[in-house]
Coordinates of C-alpha atoms and ligand atoms in Angstrom, one line a residue:
M1 CA 20.7 29.2 39.0
L2 CA 20.3 32.9 39.7
K3 CA 21.3 33.9 43.2
K4 CA 19.9 37.4 43.4
I5 CA 17.3 39.3 41.3
L6 CA 15.9 42.8 41.4
I7 CA 12.1 43.3 40.9
A8 CA 11.4 46.4 38.9
N9 CA 7.8 46.7 40.0
R10 CA 5.5 47.3 42.9
G11 CA 2.3 45.9 44.5
E12 CA 0.9 42.4 44.2
I13 CA 3.1 41.4 41.2
A14 CA 6.3 42.4 43.0
L15 CA 5.3 40.3 46.0
R16 CA 4.3 37.4 43.7
I17 CA 7.7 37.4 42.1
M18 CA 9.5 37.6 45.5
R19 CA 7.5 34.6 46.7
A20 CA 8.6 32.5 43.7
A21 CA 12.2 33.6 44.2
R22 CA 12.2 32.7 47.9
E23 CA 10.9 29.2 47.1
M24 CA 13.9 28.8 44.8
G25 CA 16.4 30.2 47.2
I26 CA 17.0 33.3 45.2
K27 CA 17.6 36.6 47.1
T28 CA 15.4 39.6 46.1
V29 CA 16.0 43.3 45.8
A30 CA 12.9 45.6 45.8
V31 CA 13.0 49.0 44.3
Y32 CA 10.3 51.5 45.4
S33 CA 9.1 55.0 45.1
T34 CA 8.6 57.2 48.2
A35 CA 4.9 56.6 47.9
D36 CA 5.5 52.8 48.4
K37 CA 8.0 53.1 51.2
D38 CA 5.8 51.4 53.8
T39 CA 4.3 48.6 51.6
L40 CA 4.6 44.9 52.1
P41 CA 6.8 44.0 49.1
V42 CA 9.4 46.5 50.3
R43 CA 9.6 44.7 53.7
Y44 CA 9.3 41.3 52.2
A45 CA 12.4 41.7 50.0
D46 CA 15.9 40.9 51.3
E47 CA 17.0 44.4 50.3
A48 CA 15.2 47.5 49.2
V49 CA 16.4 50.6 47.3
C50 CA 14.4 53.8 46.9
I51 CA 14.5 54.9 43.3
G52 CA 12.6 58.2 43.3
P53 CA 9.4 60.1 44.0
A54 CA 5.8 58.9 43.6
Q55 CA 5.3 59.7 39.9
A56 CA 6.1 56.5 38.0
Q57 CA 7.9 58.6 35.3
K58 CA 10.5 59.5 38.0
S59 CA 10.8 56.1 39.7
Y60 CA 9.4 52.9 38.2
L61 CA 10.1 54.1 34.7
Q62 CA 13.6 55.5 35.3
I63 CA 15.8 53.0 33.5
P64 CA 19.2 54.4 34.8
S65 CA 18.1 54.4 38.5
I66 CA 16.9 50.8 38.2
I67 CA 20.0 49.6 36.5
A68 CA 22.1 51.4 39.1
A69 CA 20.2 49.7 41.9
A70 CA 20.8 46.3 40.4
K71 CA 24.5 46.9 39.9
N72 CA 24.9 48.4 43.4
T73 CA 23.2 45.5 45.1
G74 CA 24.9 42.8 43.0
A75 CA 21.7 41.5 41.5
Q76 CA 22.3 39.4 38.4
A77 CA 18.9 39.8 36.8
I78 CA 15.8 42.0 36.7
H79 CA 12.2 40.9 36.6
P80 CA 10.0 43.7 35.2
G81 CA 6.6 42.3 36.2
Y82 CA 3.8 43.7 34.0
G83 CA 3.2 47.3 33.1
F84 CA 6.0 49.9 33.6
L85 CA 9.1 48.6 31.7
A86 CA 7.9 45.1 31.0
E87 CA 7.4 45.6 27.3
N88 CA 10.1 48.3 26.8
A89 CA 12.8 46.9 24.4
D90 CA 15.2 49.8 25.4
F91 CA 15.0 48.5 29.0
A92 CA 15.8 45.0 27.9
R93 CA 18.7 46.3 25.9
A94 CA 19.9 48.5 28.8
C95 CA 19.9 45.3 31.0
A96 CA 22.0 43.4 28.4
D97 CA 24.4 46.4 28.0
N98 CA 25.0 46.3 31.8
D99 CA 25.5 42.5 32.0
L100 CA 22.1 42.0 33.7
I101 CA 19.7 39.3 32.6
F102 CA 16.3 40.7 31.6
I103 CA 13.8 38.1 32.9
G104 CA 11.7 38.0 29.7
P105 CA 12.1 37.7 26.0
A106 CA 14.9 39.2 23.8
A107 CA 14.6 42.9 23.0
D108 CA 14.0 42.1 19.3
C109 CA 11.0 40.0 20.2
I110 CA 9.5 42.9 22.2
D111 CA 10.0 45.2 19.2
R112 CA 8.6 42.8 16.7
M113 CA 5.4 42.2 18.7
G114 CA 5.1 45.8 20.0
D115 CA 4.5 46.9 16.4
K116 CA 1.1 45.4 15.7
A117 CA 1.2 45.6 11.9
S118 CA 4.6 43.9 11.9
A119 CA 3.3 41.2 14.4
R120 CA 0.4 40.6 12.0
S121 CA 2.7 40.2 9.0
T122 CA 4.8 37.8 10.9
M123 CA 1.8 35.7 11.8
M124 CA 0.5 35.7 8.2
T125 CA 3.9 34.5 7.0
C126 CA 4.2 31.6 9.6
G127 CA 0.6 30.3 9.1
V128 CA -1.1 31.6 12.2
P129 CA -4.7 32.6 11.3
T130 CA -5.2 36.4 11.1
V131 CA -8.4 38.3 10.5
P132 CA -8.9 39.0 6.7
G133 CA -7.4 42.4 6.0
S134 CA -4.3 44.2 4.9
D135 CA -0.8 42.7 4.9
G136 CA 1.0 45.1 7.2
V137 CA 0.6 48.9 7.1
V138 CA -1.8 50.7 4.8
D139 CA -0.4 53.9 3.5
T140 CA -3.1 55.5 1.4
V141 CA -6.9 55.8 1.4
D142 CA -7.0 54.0 -2.0
E143 CA -5.1 51.1 -0.6
A144 CA -7.5 51.0 2.4
R145 CA -10.5 51.1 0.1
R146 CA -9.1 48.1 -1.9
F147 CA -8.7 46.0 1.2
A148 CA -12.1 47.1 2.6
D149 CA -13.9 46.2 -0.6
E150 CA -12.1 42.9 -0.7
V151 CA -13.0 41.7 2.8
G152 CA -16.3 43.6 3.0
Y153 CA -17.7 46.1 5.6
P154 CA -17.7 46.6 8.5
V155 CA -13.9 47.0 8.9
L156 CA -11.7 48.1 11.7
I157 CA -8.7 50.5 11.3
K158 CA -6.1 49.8 13.9
A159 CA -3.0 51.8 14.9
S160 CA 0.3 49.9 14.5
A161 CA 1.7 51.4 17.6
G162 CA -1.6 50.9 19.5
G163 CA -2.7 47.7 21.1
G164 CA -5.0 47.0 24.0
G165 CA -7.8 48.8 22.2
K166 CA -6.0 52.2 21.8
G167 CA -6.4 53.9 18.4
M168 CA -9.1 51.7 16.8
R169 CA -11.9 53.0 14.5
E170 CA -14.8 51.0 13.1
V171 CA -16.0 51.8 9.6
H172 CA -19.5 50.5 8.8
D173 CA -20.2 52.6 5.7
P174 CA -17.8 52.9 2.7
A175 CA -18.8 56.6 2.6
N176 CA -16.9 57.1 5.9
L177 CA -13.8 55.2 5.0
E178 CA -11.7 58.2 4.0
S179 CA -12.6 60.4 7.0
E180 CA -12.1 57.5 9.4
F181 CA -8.8 56.6 7.8
M182 CA -7.5 60.2 8.1
A183 CA -8.8 60.5 11.6
A184 CA -7.2 57.2 12.7
R185 CA -3.8 58.3 11.3
A186 CA -4.0 61.7 13.0
E187 CA -5.0 60.1 16.3
A188 CA -2.2 57.5 16.1
T189 CA 0.3 60.3 15.3
A190 CA -0.8 62.4 18.2
A191 CA -1.0 59.4 20.7
F192 CA 2.1 57.4 19.7
G193 CA 4.2 59.6 17.4
N194 CA 3.6 57.0 14.8
G195 CA 0.7 57.3 12.3
D196 CA 0.9 53.8 10.8
V197 CA -2.4 52.0 10.6
Y198 CA -3.6 48.7 9.2
L199 CA -7.0 47.3 8.4
E200 CA -9.0 44.2 9.4
K201 CA -12.5 43.0 8.9
L202 CA -14.5 43.8 12.0
V203 CA -15.4 40.6 13.9
L204 CA -18.8 41.2 15.6
R205 CA -19.3 40.3 19.3
P206 CA -16.1 38.2 19.5
R207 CA -14.7 36.5 22.5
H208 CA -11.1 37.3 23.7
V209 CA -9.3 34.0 24.3
E210 CA -5.6 33.9 24.8
I211 CA -3.0 31.1 25.1
Q212 CA -0.3 31.2 27.8
V213 CA 3.0 29.9 26.5
L214 CA 6.4 29.1 27.9
A215 CA 9.6 28.7 25.8
D216 CA 13.2 28.0 27.0
D217 CA 16.7 27.9 25.4
F218 CA 16.5 24.1 24.9
G219 CA 13.7 24.2 22.3
N220 CA 11.0 23.3 24.7
R221 CA 7.7 25.2 23.9
V222 CA 4.5 24.5 25.8
A223 CA 1.0 25.9 25.7
L224 CA -0.6 26.1 29.2
C225 CA -4.2 26.1 27.8
E226 CA -6.2 29.2 27.3
R227 CA -7.8 32.0 29.3
D228 CA -11.1 33.6 28.5
C229 CA -10.8 37.4 29.0
S230 CA -13.9 38.4 27.3
L231 CA -15.3 40.3 30.3
Q232 CA -13.8 43.7 29.9
R233 CA -14.9 47.2 30.4
R234 CA -13.4 49.9 28.1
H235 CA -10.5 47.5 27.4
Q236 CA -9.9 47.0 31.1
K237 CA -10.2 43.3 32.1
L238 CA -12.3 42.7 35.2
L239 CA -12.6 39.0 35.4
E240 CA -10.7 36.2 33.6
E241 CA -11.3 32.4 33.6
A242 CA -9.7 29.3 32.4
P243 CA -10.6 27.1 30.6
S244 CA -12.8 29.2 28.2
P245 CA -16.4 28.1 28.4
A246 CA -16.4 28.5 24.6
L247 CA -13.6 26.1 23.6
D248 CA -13.9 22.4 22.9
E249 CA -10.8 20.1 23.2
E250 CA -10.3 20.3 19.4
T251 CA -10.3 24.1 19.1
R252 CA -8.1 24.3 22.2
R253 CA -5.5 22.0 20.6
A254 CA -5.7 24.0 17.3
M255 CA -5.3 27.3 19.2
G256 CA -2.4 25.9 21.1
V257 CA -0.7 24.7 17.9
A258 CA -1.2 28.2 16.3
A259 CA 0.3 29.9 19.4
L260 CA 3.3 27.7 19.4
K261 CA 3.9 28.4 15.7
A262 CA 4.0 32.1 16.6
V263 CA 6.4 31.4 19.4
R264 CA 8.7 29.4 17.1
A265 CA 8.5 32.1 14.3
V266 CA 10.0 34.8 16.5
D267 CA 12.3 32.4 18.4
Y268 CA 10.5 33.5 21.6
R269 CA 11.9 32.7 25.1
S270 CA 10.2 33.1 28.6
A271 CA 6.5 33.4 29.3
G272 CA 4.2 35.1 26.8
T273 CA 0.6 35.2 25.7
I274 CA -0.9 35.0 22.2
E275 CA -4.3 36.8 22.1
F276 CA -6.9 35.5 19.7
L277 CA -10.4 36.7 18.7
L278 CA -12.8 33.8 18.8
D279 CA -15.7 34.1 16.3
H280 CA -19.1 32.6 16.8
D281 CA -18.4 29.8 14.3
G282 CA -15.4 28.6 16.3
S283 CA -12.8 30.2 14.0
F284 CA -10.1 32.2 15.7
Y285 CA -7.6 34.9 14.6
F286 CA -4.4 36.2 16.0
M287 CA -4.8 39.6 17.6
E288 CA -1.7 40.5 19.6
M289 CA 1.2 38.9 21.5
N290 CA 2.0 40.1 25.0
T291 CA 5.7 39.6 25.7
R292 CA 5.3 39.7 29.5
V293 CA 3.7 37.8 32.4
Q294 CA 0.1 39.0 32.7
V295 CA -2.1 40.0 35.6
E296 CA -4.2 37.0 35.0
H297 CA -1.5 34.4 34.9
P298 CA -2.7 32.7 38.2
V299 CA -5.8 31.2 36.5
S300 CA -3.5 29.3 34.1
E301 CA -1.4 28.2 37.1
C302 CA -4.5 26.9 38.9
I303 CA -5.7 24.6 36.1
T304 CA -2.2 23.4 35.0
G305 CA -0.2 23.2 38.3
V306 CA 2.6 25.1 36.7
D307 CA 4.2 28.0 38.6
I308 CA 4.7 30.4 35.7
I309 CA 7.0 32.8 37.6
K310 CA 9.3 30.0 38.8
E311 CA 9.5 28.8 35.2
Q312 CA 10.5 32.3 34.0
L313 CA 13.3 32.3 36.6
R314 CA 14.5 28.9 35.5
I315 CA 14.4 29.9 31.9
A316 CA 16.2 33.1 32.5
S317 CA 18.9 31.2 34.5
G318 CA 19.6 29.2 31.3
E319 CA 17.9 26.1 32.7
P320 CA 15.2 24.1 30.9
M321 CA 11.6 24.6 32.1
S322 CA 10.5 22.0 34.5
C323 CA 7.1 21.2 32.9
A324 CA 8.0 20.3 29.3
D325 CA 7.3 16.6 29.8
R326 CA 3.8 17.3 31.0
A327 CA 2.8 18.8 27.6
P328 CA 0.3 18.7 25.9
F329 CA -1.6 20.3 28.8
S330 CA -5.3 19.8 29.4
P331 CA -7.2 21.9 31.9
Y332 CA -7.7 20.4 35.3
G333 CA -10.8 22.0 36.8
H334 CA -11.8 25.6 36.4
A335 CA -10.4 28.9 37.7
I336 CA -11.7 32.4 37.8
E337 CA -9.8 35.6 38.7
F338 CA -11.6 38.6 40.1
R339 CA -9.7 41.9 39.9
I340 CA -10.4 43.8 43.0
N341 CA -9.8 47.4 42.1
A342 CA -9.9 50.5 44.4
E343 CA -12.7 51.9 42.2
D344 CA -16.3 52.8 42.7
P345 CA -18.5 50.7 40.3
E346 CA -21.5 52.9 41.2
H347 CA -19.7 55.9 39.8
D348 CA -18.3 54.9 36.5
F349 CA -15.5 52.9 38.1
R350 CA -13.7 56.1 39.2
P351 CA -10.5 55.4 41.2
C352 CA -10.9 55.6 45.0
P353 CA -7.6 56.0 46.7
G354 CA -7.6 56.0 50.5
T355 CA -6.6 54.2 53.7
I356 CA -7.7 50.6 54.3
T357 CA -9.4 50.4 57.7
R358 CA -10.5 46.8 57.6
F359 CA -8.9 44.0 55.6
E360 CA -10.0 40.4 56.0
L361 CA -9.0 37.8 53.6
P362 CA -11.2 34.9 52.3
A363 CA -9.8 31.4 52.8
G364 CA -10.7 27.8 52.5
P365 CA -10.7 25.3 49.7
G366 CA -9.9 26.6 46.2
V367 CA -9.1 30.1 47.3
R368 CA -6.0 32.1 46.4
V369 CA -5.4 35.8 47.0
E370 CA -2.7 37.9 45.4
S371 CA -2.4 41.2 47.3
Y372 CA 0.1 43.6 48.9
L373 CA -2.6 45.1 51.1
E374 CA -2.8 45.0 54.9
P375 CA -4.9 46.9 57.4
G376 CA -3.7 50.5 57.6
A377 CA -2.2 50.4 54.0
C378 CA -2.7 53.5 51.9
I379 CA -3.9 53.2 48.3
S380 CA -1.9 55.8 46.4
P381 CA -3.5 57.7 43.5
Y382 CA -0.3 57.5 41.5
Y383 CA -0.6 53.9 40.2
D384 CA -3.2 51.6 38.7
S385 CA -6.1 50.8 41.0
L386 CA -5.6 47.0 41.3
V387 CA -5.3 46.2 45.0
A388 CA -6.0 42.5 45.1
K389 CA -6.7 39.5 42.9
L390 CA -9.0 36.8 44.1
I391 CA -8.5 33.5 42.3
V392 CA -10.9 30.6 42.9
W393 CA -10.6 27.1 41.7
G394 CA -13.2 24.4 41.4
I395 CA -13.5 21.0 39.8
D396 CA -15.9 22.5 37.3
R397 CA -17.2 26.0 36.4
D398 CA -20.2 25.7 38.6
E399 CA -18.1 24.9 41.7
A400 CA -15.7 27.8 40.8
I401 CA -18.6 30.2 40.6
A402 CA -20.0 29.0 43.9
R403 CA -16.6 29.4 45.5
G404 CA -16.2 32.8 43.9
K405 CA -19.5 34.0 45.5
R406 CA -18.5 32.5 48.9
A407 CA -15.0 34.1 48.8
L408 CA -16.2 37.5 47.6
H409 CA -18.6 37.6 50.5
E410 CA -15.8 36.6 53.0
F411 CA -13.5 39.3 51.6
K412 CA -13.9 42.4 53.8
I413 CA -12.2 45.6 52.6
E414 CA -13.3 48.9 54.3
G415 CA -12.0 52.4 53.9
I416 CA -12.2 52.4 50.1
K417 CA -14.7 51.4 47.5
T418 CA -13.9 48.3 45.5
T419 CA -15.1 46.2 42.6
I420 CA -16.2 43.3 44.9
P421 CA -20.0 44.2 44.7
F422 CA -19.7 44.4 40.9
H423 CA -18.2 40.9 40.7
L424 CA -21.0 39.5 42.9
S425 CA -23.6 41.0 40.5
V426 CA -21.8 39.5 37.5
L427 CA -22.0 36.0 39.2
E428 CA -25.7 36.5 39.5
K429 CA -26.2 36.9 35.8
K430 CA -27.8 34.0 33.9
A431 CA -25.7 34.8 30.8
F432 CA -22.5 34.6 32.8
C433 CA -23.5 31.3 34.5
A434 CA -24.3 29.9 31.1
G435 CA -20.8 30.8 29.9
K436 CA -22.2 33.4 27.5
V437 CA -19.4 35.9 27.9
Y438 CA -18.6 38.3 25.0
T439 CA -16.6 41.4 24.8
D440 CA -19.7 43.5 25.0
F441 CA -21.1 41.6 28.1
I442 CA -20.6 44.4 30.6
E443 CA -22.3 47.0 28.4
T444 CA -25.2 44.8 27.4
E445 CA -25.7 42.8 30.6
M446 CA -24.5 45.2 33.3
G447 CA -25.4 48.5 31.7
A448 CA -21.9 49.8 32.4
Ligands
LIG501 C1 -10.8 43.5 16.9 C2 -12.2 43.4 17.2 C3 -13.0 43.0 16.2 N1 -12.5 42.7 14.9 N2 -10.4 43.2 15.7 C4 -9.5 45.3 21.1 C5 -8.2 45.3 21.7 C6 -7.2 45.0 20.7 N3 -6.3 43.9 21.2 C7 -8.0 44.5 19.6 N4 -9.4 44.6 19.9 C8 -10.3 44.2 19.1 N5 -9.9 43.9 17.8 C9 -11.2 42.8 14.7 N6 -10.8 42.6 13.5 C10 -12.6 43.7 18.5 C11 -11.7 44.2 19.4 C12 -12.3 44.5 20.7 C13 -12.0 43.7 21.8 C14 -11.2 42.6 21.8 C15 -10.9 41.9 22.9 C16 -11.5 42.2 24.1 C17 -12.3 43.3 24.2 C18 -12.6 44.1 23.0 C19 -13.4 45.2 23.1 C20 -13.7 45.9 22.0 C21 -13.1 45.6 20.8

């Protein structure tokens, strides 16, 4: 087993990883920017190393400084968390080149899934359902037109280097195909330095349902059920839940089988997520694979009892995962995660950095909080605005919703604006309570 790891991240996820390490008797090294000097994860770690100034580009994204901090402290492995360097294949390679274990998949897997057209081709080859469309990159307008005519309009042009909603263009009228195709390529070139695009039929009002997977070096591959992440605003998730109110046991099994096919096809190791679009008729299609642990991993932990971070640490140590003999997993109860962001929902969710003057945590049955905040803490404008995650569990969805309301009311944060009032209003919506969550929910139900 690993003895000492470095956490190349900040905030709640850094603390989450350190807590898992501590339970396993693994020492931790924090790295931090000057802006994070006084934060809880820096004090919580066994050791801490300053790696640069506030701007992420000069600290949390500085590969040489992070590698040097690991070597200097005798860490054997690096956990990247999410964001920053988590899906950077060069970073995974730099770790390997310096005899450090990257706690995640192989660099080649990150590359293969980071290129969305290549990921799609891989899935088409290994029998994972994909949305009808092109096989890989589309190079010319003529080719795009052939595919669009074949699958029928509307279609969606996606950037191969995009993902998470960046660089997508809908085409509803064949007359606009050429201009949208050219625009998509130009946009992708400008944004990613790579103009490759591919084409899919547009699925109308889909749900976003993703499967959490784990794979180790011993051929164990498990699906930890699904998460429903349909509630998003401008491609930012606000609330996630597990299980999905839209899946029956048969579709869950089928989606899990498809996800594990994808995992096997790329010989994946560690924790990962296969994202699917779920259509109204119950059919589902591969969208993207995330080769990291995700913000919303706790909802899967709550309904399966698996500690995903500890499994990642076991797998990276070269040990088998501890939960393989519990598969196939069925959800136990229902969990909802509320992302508490330092944002003002009354003003277009604009970021609200500032100093926390009051911070009172909710507690009681079925309540979990992941946060690095404490009274007096400063929210810096340099990083994403996530300041806490409230995860509630109940024996069924209704109990989870009731606990969510209760815990959101108990949660007192003052000094900054947060998304707590927004979450409370989501829980009041009939459509939400009926499980009718689609990717356009926030626009249509919340007018935001
Ligand atoms: C789609 C789609 C409809 N049809 N693909 C958005 C993020 C990226 N992962 C892919 N996305 C979508 N792909 C086809 N063929 C609709 C979306 C989409 C979406 C997906 C999940 C969650 C929120 C979304 C919001 C808008 C569009």
